[in-house]
Tab-separated table of C-alpha atoms in Angstrom:
chain	number	residue	atom	x	y	z
A	1	MET	CA	-5.033	-131.524	9.339
A	2	LYS	CA	-3.630	-129.095	11.852
A	3	SER	CA	-0.137	-129.806	10.602
A	4	SER	CA	-1.066	-128.844	7.028
A	5	LYS	CA	-2.653	-125.591	8.230
A	6	THR	CA	0.441	-124.811	10.289
A	7	ASN	CA	2.714	-125.477	7.324
A	8	SER	CA	0.504	-123.296	5.109
A	9	SER	CA	0.562	-120.436	7.636
A	10	THR	CA	4.322	-120.742	8.016
A	11	PHE	CA	4.748	-120.707	4.230
A	12	ASN	CA	2.535	-117.605	3.850
A	13	PHE	CA	4.400	-115.834	6.648
A	14	GLU	CA	7.782	-116.627	5.076
A	15	LYS	CA	6.493	-115.495	1.680
A	16	ILE	CA	5.258	-112.171	3.137
A	17	VAL	CA	8.566	-111.605	4.954
A	18	ASP	CA	10.487	-112.483	1.804
A	19	THR	CA	8.391	-110.018	-0.247
A	20	ILE	CA	8.831	-107.243	2.329
A	21	ILE	CA	12.609	-107.742	2.374
A	22	ARG	CA	12.776	-107.656	-1.418
A	23	LEU	CA	10.652	-104.513	-1.581
A	24	GLY	CA	12.793	-102.888	1.117
A	25	VAL	CA	16.032	-103.675	-0.723
A	26	LEU	CA	14.519	-102.492	-4.022
A	27	SER	CA	13.276	-99.248	-2.414
A	28	LEU	CA	16.693	-98.651	-0.873
A	29	LEU	CA	18.377	-99.218	-4.229
A	30	LEU	CA	15.957	-96.900	-6.029
A	31	MET	CA	16.387	-94.132	-3.436
A	32	TRP	CA	20.154	-94.538	-3.640
A	33	CYS	CA	20.084	-94.288	-7.443
A	34	PHE	CA	17.835	-91.201	-7.220
A	35	ASP	CA	20.203	-89.499	-4.747
A	36	ILE	CA	23.104	-90.159	-7.104
A	37	LEU	CA	21.242	-88.757	-10.110
A	38	LYS	CA	19.455	-85.950	-8.237
A	39	PRO	CA	21.946	-83.192	-9.226
A	40	PHE	CA	21.438	-84.144	-12.884
A	41	VAL	CA	17.682	-84.790	-12.970
A	42	LEU	CA	16.704	-81.393	-14.429
A	43	ILE	CA	19.541	-81.502	-16.934
A	44	LEU	CA	18.547	-85.004	-18.083
A	45	ILE	CA	14.862	-84.078	-18.343
A	46	TRP	CA	15.717	-80.958	-20.338
A	47	ALA	CA	18.009	-83.051	-22.580
A	48	VAL	CA	15.118	-85.420	-23.318
A	49	VAL	CA	12.834	-82.444	-24.061
A	50	ILE	CA	15.402	-80.944	-26.443
A	51	ALA	CA	15.933	-84.289	-28.180
A	52	ILE	CA	12.189	-84.754	-28.706
A	53	ALA	CA	11.712	-81.167	-29.885
A	54	ILE	CA	14.514	-81.174	-32.462
A	55	TYR	CA	14.124	-84.752	-33.691
A	56	PRO	CA	12.389	-83.618	-36.932
A	57	VAL	CA	15.283	-81.210	-37.556
A	58	HIS	CA	17.704	-84.052	-36.842
A	59	LYS	CA	16.027	-86.224	-39.492
A	60	PHE	CA	16.347	-83.342	-41.971
A	61	PHE	CA	20.079	-83.019	-41.192
A	62	VAL	CA	20.534	-86.790	-41.633
A	63	LYS	CA	19.054	-86.503	-45.121
A	64	ILE	CA	21.380	-83.598	-45.940
A	65	PHE	CA	24.424	-85.614	-44.802
A	66	ARG	CA	23.194	-88.726	-46.671
A	67	GLY	CA	22.471	-90.936	-43.693
A	68	ARG	CA	25.569	-90.130	-41.617
A	69	LYS	CA	23.814	-89.761	-38.266
A	70	ILE	CA	26.848	-88.964	-36.128
A	71	LEU	CA	27.998	-86.155	-38.431
A	72	ALA	CA	24.455	-84.761	-38.545
A	73	VAL	CA	24.225	-84.807	-34.736
A	74	ILE	CA	27.628	-83.120	-34.334
A	75	VAL	CA	26.709	-80.288	-36.735
A	76	LEU	CA	23.255	-79.833	-35.184
A	77	THR	CA	24.711	-79.839	-31.644
A	78	LEU	CA	27.365	-77.263	-32.535
A	79	LEU	CA	24.714	-75.103	-34.184
A	80	MET	CA	22.502	-75.197	-31.066
A	81	LEU	CA	25.473	-74.490	-28.791
A	82	SER	CA	26.395	-71.438	-30.860
A	83	VAL	CA	22.800	-70.172	-30.654
A	84	ILE	CA	23.013	-70.373	-26.845
A	85	ILE	CA	26.638	-69.406	-26.170
A	86	ILE	CA	27.042	-66.406	-28.508
A	87	PRO	CA	23.945	-64.419	-27.350
A	88	SER	CA	24.662	-65.323	-23.711
A	89	GLY	CA	28.225	-64.081	-24.098
A	90	LEU	CA	26.999	-60.813	-25.587
A	91	ILE	CA	24.525	-60.369	-22.732
A	92	MET	CA	27.158	-61.002	-20.050
A	93	TYR	CA	29.582	-58.672	-21.837
A	94	SER	CA	26.888	-55.975	-21.909
A	95	LEU	CA	26.382	-56.310	-18.156
A	96	TYR	CA	30.153	-56.174	-17.583
A	97	GLU	CA	30.466	-53.038	-19.727
A	98	GLY	CA	27.576	-51.421	-17.869
A	99	VAL	CA	29.206	-52.003	-14.488
A	100	ASN	CA	32.528	-50.631	-15.777
A	101	HIS	CA	30.742	-47.560	-17.150
A	102	PHE	CA	29.161	-46.911	-13.752
A	103	ARG	CA	32.590	-47.212	-12.107
A	104	GLU	CA	34.150	-44.719	-14.528
A	105	LEU	CA	31.341	-42.202	-13.950
A	106	PHE	CA	31.690	-42.616	-10.199
A	107	ASN	CA	35.465	-42.047	-10.312
A	108	ALA	CA	34.981	-38.958	-12.507
A	109	GLY	CA	32.382	-37.504	-10.123
A	110	GLU	CA	29.709	-37.450	-12.830
A	111	PRO	CA	26.070	-38.448	-12.233
A	112	LEU	CA	25.617	-42.183	-12.532
A	113	ILE	CA	22.186	-41.710	-14.072
A	114	PRO	CA	21.812	-39.187	-16.941
A	115	PRO	CA	19.287	-36.403	-16.212
A	116	PRO	CA	15.952	-36.307	-18.058
A	117	GLY	CA	16.225	-34.759	-21.485
A	118	GLY	CA	14.551	-31.538	-22.528
A	119	SER	CA	11.759	-33.412	-24.275
A	120	THR	CA	10.392	-34.595	-20.896
A	121	ALA	CA	8.982	-31.092	-20.337
A	122	ASN	CA	6.360	-31.894	-22.976
A	123	TRP	CA	5.384	-35.233	-21.421
A	124	PRO	CA	1.864	-35.618	-19.943
A	125	THR	CA	1.267	-34.488	-16.348
A	126	ILE	CA	0.715	-38.080	-15.243
A	127	THR	CA	4.406	-38.814	-15.877
A	128	LYS	CA	5.593	-36.007	-13.530
A	129	PRO	CA	6.336	-38.362	-10.547
A	130	ILE	CA	8.487	-40.529	-12.825
A	131	VAL	CA	10.390	-37.521	-14.172
A	132	ASP	CA	10.870	-36.121	-10.638
A	133	PHE	CA	12.244	-39.440	-9.395
A	134	TRP	CA	14.499	-39.615	-12.444
A	135	GLN	CA	15.803	-36.101	-11.780
A	136	LEU	CA	16.348	-36.872	-8.097
A	137	ALA	CA	18.306	-40.003	-8.941
A	138	SER	CA	20.435	-38.071	-11.434
A	139	ASP	CA	21.156	-35.170	-9.053
A	140	ASN	CA	22.094	-37.224	-6.050
A	141	LEU	CA	22.132	-40.969	-6.367
A	142	GLN	CA	23.365	-41.417	-2.815
A	143	ASP	CA	20.357	-39.613	-1.319
A	144	THR	CA	18.070	-41.607	-3.588
A	145	VAL	CA	19.620	-44.885	-2.466
A	146	VAL	CA	19.163	-43.898	1.191
A	147	LYS	CA	15.587	-42.754	0.627
A	148	TYR	CA	14.562	-45.921	-1.202
A	149	SER	CA	17.018	-48.322	0.461
A	150	ASP	CA	14.410	-50.914	1.458
A	151	GLN	CA	12.972	-51.174	-2.035
A	152	ILE	CA	16.433	-51.250	-3.627
A	153	LYS	CA	17.595	-54.038	-1.290
A	154	GLU	CA	14.486	-56.091	-1.967
A	155	TYR	CA	14.558	-55.830	-5.746
A	156	GLY	CA	18.356	-55.861	-5.895
A	157	THR	CA	18.462	-59.213	-4.115
A	158	ILE	CA	15.880	-60.634	-6.492
A	159	LEU	CA	17.860	-59.309	-9.457
A	160	LEU	CA	21.163	-60.794	-8.247
A	161	LEU	CA	19.541	-64.168	-7.618
A	162	ALA	CA	17.974	-64.065	-11.054
A	163	LEU	CA	21.329	-63.272	-12.702
A	164	ALA	CA	23.011	-66.091	-10.776
A	165	GLY	CA	20.223	-68.423	-11.855
A	166	PHE	CA	20.646	-67.232	-15.433
A	167	THR	CA	24.342	-68.166	-15.435
A	168	LYS	CA	23.626	-71.564	-13.895
A	169	GLY	CA	20.770	-72.092	-16.349
A	170	ILE	CA	22.998	-71.355	-19.348
A	171	LEU	CA	25.552	-73.923	-18.156
A	172	SER	CA	22.731	-76.438	-17.673
A	173	PHE	CA	21.486	-75.654	-21.197
A	174	ILE	CA	24.921	-76.357	-22.646
A	175	VAL	CA	25.233	-79.722	-20.874
A	176	SER	CA	21.648	-80.636	-21.804
A	177	ILE	CA	22.267	-79.889	-25.477
A	178	ILE	CA	25.321	-82.151	-25.488
A	179	ILE	CA	23.362	-84.968	-23.796
A	180	ALA	CA	20.485	-84.415	-26.241
A	181	GLY	CA	22.944	-84.923	-29.091
A	182	VAL	CA	23.997	-88.261	-27.608
A	183	LEU	CA	20.333	-89.273	-27.258
A	184	LEU	CA	19.715	-88.443	-30.914
A	185	ILE	CA	22.518	-90.795	-31.965
A	186	TYR	CA	20.661	-93.629	-30.239
A	187	ALA	CA	17.185	-92.322	-31.123
A	188	ASP	CA	15.882	-95.645	-32.466
A	189	SER	CA	16.842	-97.678	-29.410
A	190	SER	CA	15.677	-94.879	-27.107
A	191	GLU	CA	12.241	-94.961	-28.776
A	192	VAL	CA	11.946	-98.701	-28.153
A	193	VAL	CA	12.927	-98.328	-24.500
A	194	THR	CA	10.492	-95.424	-24.040
A	195	LYS	CA	7.588	-97.409	-25.460
A	196	LYS	CA	8.440	-100.326	-23.174
A	197	VAL	CA	8.498	-98.034	-20.122
A	198	PHE	CA	5.162	-96.437	-20.996
A	199	GLY	CA	3.770	-99.874	-21.773
A	200	LYS	CA	4.574	-100.938	-18.208
A	201	LEU	CA	3.129	-97.722	-16.755
A	202	VAL	CA	-0.077	-97.196	-18.735
A	203	GLY	CA	-0.663	-100.521	-20.464
A	204	VAL	CA	-2.411	-100.630	-23.826
A	205	HIS	CA	-2.702	-96.837	-24.087
A	206	ASN	CA	1.068	-96.337	-24.264
A	207	GLU	CA	1.051	-95.349	-27.963
A	208	ASN	CA	-1.557	-92.618	-27.414
A	209	PHE	CA	0.184	-91.504	-24.222
A	210	THR	CA	3.565	-91.244	-25.967
A	211	SER	CA	2.193	-89.350	-28.971
A	212	ILE	CA	0.422	-86.792	-26.752
A	213	ILE	CA	3.607	-86.120	-24.750
A	214	VAL	CA	5.738	-85.747	-27.902
A	215	LEU	CA	3.184	-83.473	-29.597
A	216	THR	CA	2.780	-81.330	-26.463
A	217	ILE	CA	6.535	-80.899	-26.015
A	218	ARG	CA	7.019	-79.863	-29.641
A	219	ASN	CA	4.076	-77.459	-29.567
A	220	VAL	CA	5.261	-75.750	-26.370
A	221	VAL	CA	8.873	-75.555	-27.543
A	222	LYS	CA	7.909	-74.144	-30.953
A	223	GLY	CA	4.910	-72.002	-30.102
A	224	ILE	CA	5.807	-70.736	-26.634
A	225	LEU	CA	9.551	-70.993	-26.027
A	226	GLY	CA	10.455	-70.538	-29.693
A	227	VAL	CA	8.421	-67.349	-30.049
A	228	ALA	CA	9.821	-66.063	-26.742
A	229	PHE	CA	13.393	-66.642	-27.935
A	230	ILE	CA	12.721	-64.959	-31.282
A	231	GLN	CA	11.145	-61.910	-29.643
A	232	ALA	CA	13.927	-61.651	-27.048
A	233	ALA	CA	16.518	-61.909	-29.832
A	234	MET	CA	14.789	-59.151	-31.813
A	235	ILE	CA	14.578	-56.969	-28.713
A	236	GLY	CA	18.211	-57.646	-27.868
A	237	VAL	CA	19.398	-56.721	-31.368
A	238	GLY	CA	17.453	-53.456	-31.210
A	239	PHE	CA	18.754	-52.580	-27.743
A	240	PHE	CA	22.393	-53.361	-28.616
A	241	ILE	CA	22.361	-51.416	-31.885
A	242	ALA	CA	20.591	-48.429	-30.300
A	243	GLY	CA	23.119	-48.378	-27.454
A	244	VAL	CA	20.603	-48.902	-24.652
A	245	PRO	CA	22.372	-49.040	-21.266
A	246	PHE	CA	22.337	-52.534	-19.705
A	247	ALA	CA	20.888	-53.955	-22.925
A	248	GLY	CA	21.725	-57.489	-21.756
A	249	LEU	CA	19.738	-57.145	-18.540
A	250	TRP	CA	16.646	-55.803	-20.330
A	251	THR	CA	16.910	-58.622	-22.877
A	252	ILE	CA	16.872	-61.258	-20.115
A	253	LEU	CA	13.841	-59.644	-18.506
A	254	CYS	CA	12.067	-59.512	-21.882
A	255	LEU	CA	12.774	-63.224	-22.392
A	256	ILE	CA	11.287	-64.074	-18.996
A	257	LEU	CA	8.159	-61.972	-19.611
A	258	ALA	CA	7.733	-63.496	-23.073
A	259	ILE	CA	7.896	-67.038	-21.677
A	260	VAL	CA	5.285	-66.342	-18.984
A	261	GLN	CA	3.045	-64.885	-21.733
A	262	VAL	CA	3.069	-61.332	-20.345
A	263	GLY	CA	4.933	-60.049	-23.390
A	264	VAL	CA	7.985	-57.845	-23.879
A	265	GLY	CA	5.974	-54.605	-23.762
A	266	PRO	CA	6.387	-53.809	-20.020
A	267	ILE	CA	10.166	-53.623	-20.540
A	268	ALA	CA	10.480	-52.505	-24.148
A	269	ILE	CA	8.059	-49.556	-24.038
A	270	PRO	CA	9.703	-47.769	-21.044
A	271	VAL	CA	13.109	-48.280	-22.682
A	272	VAL	CA	11.852	-46.610	-25.861
A	273	ILE	CA	10.470	-43.702	-23.819
A	274	TYR	CA	13.838	-43.387	-22.072
A	275	MET	CA	15.687	-43.361	-25.418
A	276	PHE	CA	13.433	-40.561	-26.726
A	277	SER	CA	14.602	-38.514	-23.732
A	278	VAL	CA	18.361	-39.158	-23.835
A	279	SER	CA	19.096	-40.184	-27.435
A	280	ASP	CA	18.786	-38.489	-30.808
A	281	THR	CA	15.385	-38.561	-32.477
A	282	THR	CA	16.417	-40.768	-35.410
A	283	THR	CA	17.772	-43.551	-33.184
A	284	ALA	CA	14.736	-43.392	-30.892
A	285	VAL	CA	12.262	-43.484	-33.795
A	286	ILE	CA	13.988	-46.433	-35.483
A	287	LEU	CA	14.083	-48.290	-32.151
A	288	ALA	CA	10.381	-47.542	-31.579
A	289	ILE	CA	9.482	-48.915	-35.019
A	290	TRP	CA	11.578	-52.038	-34.411
A	291	ILE	CA	9.955	-52.577	-31.005
A	292	GLY	CA	6.534	-52.151	-32.594
A	293	ILE	CA	7.371	-54.839	-35.177
A	294	THR	CA	8.551	-57.129	-32.362
A	295	LEU	CA	5.340	-56.642	-30.407
A	296	VAL	CA	3.203	-57.403	-33.472
A	297	SER	CA	5.336	-60.452	-34.384
A	298	ASP	CA	3.731	-62.378	-31.510
A	299	ASN	CA	0.428	-62.421	-33.399
A	300	VAL	CA	2.163	-63.641	-36.563
A	301	LEU	CA	4.628	-66.215	-35.227
A	302	LYS	CA	2.310	-68.126	-32.889
A	303	PRO	CA	-0.283	-69.056	-35.540
A	304	ILE	CA	2.544	-70.183	-37.842
A	305	LEU	CA	4.384	-72.288	-35.249
A	306	LEU	CA	1.394	-73.450	-33.209
A	307	GLY	CA	-1.384	-73.729	-35.745
A	308	ARG	CA	-4.894	-72.950	-34.625
A	309	ASN	CA	-4.859	-74.875	-31.352
A	310	ALA	CA	-2.754	-73.723	-28.402
A	311	PRO	CA	-1.146	-76.545	-26.343
A	312	ALA	CA	-2.796	-75.257	-23.143
A	313	PRO	CA	-4.576	-72.176	-21.762
A	314	MET	CA	-2.351	-69.192	-21.069
A	315	LEU	CA	-2.944	-69.551	-17.305
A	316	VAL	CA	-1.474	-73.081	-17.330
A	317	ILE	CA	1.655	-71.917	-19.156
A	318	PHE	CA	1.965	-68.845	-16.906
A	319	LEU	CA	1.674	-70.877	-13.683
A	320	GLY	CA	4.036	-73.531	-15.025
A	321	ALA	CA	6.720	-70.999	-15.979
A	322	ILE	CA	6.475	-68.985	-12.745
A	323	GLY	CA	6.238	-72.075	-10.538
A	324	GLY	CA	9.133	-73.725	-12.347
A	325	PHE	CA	11.250	-70.592	-11.974
A	326	LEU	CA	10.538	-70.348	-8.236
A	327	TYR	CA	11.143	-74.061	-7.704
A	328	ASN	CA	14.084	-74.814	-10.022
A	329	GLY	CA	15.537	-71.463	-11.019
A	330	PHE	CA	16.129	-70.257	-14.580
A	331	ILE	CA	15.958	-73.680	-16.246
A	332	GLY	CA	12.687	-74.326	-14.400
A	333	LEU	CA	11.240	-71.343	-16.242
A	334	PHE	CA	11.297	-73.470	-19.404
A	335	LEU	CA	10.690	-76.911	-17.935
A	336	GLY	CA	7.841	-75.728	-15.710
A	337	ALA	CA	5.767	-74.584	-18.679
A	338	ILE	CA	6.392	-77.868	-20.503
A	339	ILE	CA	5.775	-80.230	-17.566
A	340	LEU	CA	2.583	-78.488	-16.399
A	341	THR	CA	1.274	-78.397	-19.972
A	342	ILE	CA	1.915	-82.138	-20.320
A	343	GLY	CA	0.103	-82.725	-17.033
A	344	TYR	CA	-2.825	-80.609	-18.226
A	345	LYS	CA	-3.076	-82.479	-21.545
A	346	LEU	CA	-2.958	-85.886	-19.841
A	347	PHE	CA	-5.578	-84.789	-17.306
A	348	MET	CA	-7.882	-83.621	-20.088
A	349	MET	CA	-7.286	-86.905	-21.939
A	350	TRP	CA	-8.269	-88.797	-18.768
A	351	LEU	CA	-11.457	-86.716	-18.445
A	352	ASP	CA	-12.387	-87.452	-22.073
A	353	THR	CA	-11.787	-91.168	-21.504
A	354	GLU	CA	-14.041	-91.175	-18.441
A	355	THR	CA	-16.735	-89.321	-20.393
A	356	GLU	CA	-16.651	-91.893	-23.188
A	357	LYS	CA	-17.260	-94.689	-20.686
């Protein structure tokens, strides 16, 4: 009797040790795989998001090319790359031209910042501090830099980091688009694998879980990121045609504000005011009208692309975009809004499930 108990205890102990060793080896392997893939995690996640978002467009292209999936993916990928690369190139060229212009003015001994125009004399009294600072900066930029050196260093550092993140984000976008194209080629097999993974994670609710994630991603990409890109593109076109200095920089800032749901107004309106001061009236008026159309377009595009129901409250999207930007840089600005919105939708689904019980 004692012998059987001893054998049973020994067997249980060996089984526990064996399980611990297996779990340890498996954990080590998983951590090792994660470390290897860590530099590419954001790019891969963004590639999956892009593939899910444009899958309906991909199906449309397949129909156009009569079932030739690879050709459809190649054309769609090249189209998306051109949409990213061409505007980004124009923005970087604008920044390069702006820096060169500053260097030429400095070498010629001319003021780096143009003085306020004559129309500023008719501006309201409340704008006098802004006009005085503008005049001071135009008269003697060096004194202005010394006087406001702390503020310039603080915001200058943030600006440089943001521009560096923008460049890195664009490169990540390009790689993600290419990977998304590969995923679309194997879309059918990828769907099967995804359902199997979710089936292991959430059990019988995997179909509902998958559909909510796909719907949320497409709603955020169309209704939030899509509208932000359209507004930033409209703003950028207006700035470039009107000859606004550093048009590329203001376009980037407008894109960021549009994604976090603040809107392009805080950047676009001061630029229009500046153009009324330094540019001819016709150019300034046309730019003001174009900016006004861009600001109103938000109320037209979102109902069309989103429908009546927003994917999440504005606060969730705002916190997701800002938190993603602070945590993962420029690409996190987009992914943060999507991931937090997915988390919010799944949390609300869980609350509804608990209520039904």
